[in-house]
């Protein structure tokens, strides 16, 4: 009896090689290349097949990598009614070399805060690892195309690059991603423009904006066509092409240069009043203390805690642009001034440094500098380095620098040990709780310079103005009331010492 063979079932038919290849490609297509912390391949493909993992590494090295936690998109649509203006939806992009991933993420998170302060909603942020930014499109044409897909997927209308783009880079990237492209400098200038309140502050910001805009003017269409000669063979366009050339753009440049000259003259006109106030303080030998530091480190809050100044305090970057001077006294009666200055940020545009040089002179001329650092910041070392670089540009006096780690209530004891390694003599304070304020006051008093001249005089009772001046600007060692007048042993300035000379004891 012969065995009857059963015909093979259609379900068990061999898989077509083409179908197998396509199914494998479809499986790989679901892999998240742009994941923030996810692996690039799932567990089933991590160690399977004949691959050794290098293929995945190459793909990971070449891919844009998302930075998680940057989105500030509204979660509750009911919040929209409180928004007076339509906010821009932006995607952030940055480039970093190998080994600087952490710094690049911190910089991108800072750019996210800048964009939010400027009035935008951050939808996504991506980083690309490459040795140098692409000179044409900043991220390279292939990654620019991927960025275009991301922008289209999230519905963004602006891309912000974490650097200062060259005009050609910005135009080329715009041509690929099909939305507006701006850079970090533009965002910072926009924030400064929103927060400038005084005439001097507005003039400084406008000057910085015009300096940034001047090399980035561009023409549009035939109305700004280049000047051409009459000979076709010489590179011209033939008869009828002779004309004034790029008249419109040249007029724009001339107008901008004229306006910049007017602003520089205005800033020079502001200088005498500021110098007069500063000279008056110097004439009375009143020491000055400047509060400098990173933006949003709590400088204005610290000034309010030390002097009850009532200065605007806001959880926003660059909330304070204009220098604020307040009077304070030591425990022994000496008068000194505290000055709140504009904050700094990494990659601060050089146009702003030049425009705000007059304001930064308050730091350069100060007797003592309170260098305020945000203790809760993820990268306080970068804050220290950035501020010191800018202060070095204005020849600040680092000999009397007091490093103050603010927001100490937000850090643990272990984190304090790490911060202590950055600045061993630093003082930990909290403007909110008042922790360390008394220690900071004592440190300021010890750092204030003593008056240069030591005097002993018996001041007649009808010259109480001199006694009052010694109490206000000098350091009294001893005081005694005698029959002929008030005996003073004190340290005073040279001008006051000359007035006391006729009554020397």
XYZ file of C-alpha atoms in Angstrom, residues 166 296 343 358 381 413 424 440 465:
9
model
C 26.254 83.647 9.094
C 18.352 84.889 36.510
C 23.061 89.799 33.718
C 28.798 102.149 29.747
C 31.202 76.289 36.578
C 24.730 69.215 51.340
C 36.435 77.585 48.385
C 27.444 88.211 53.414
C 29.047 119.144 59.833
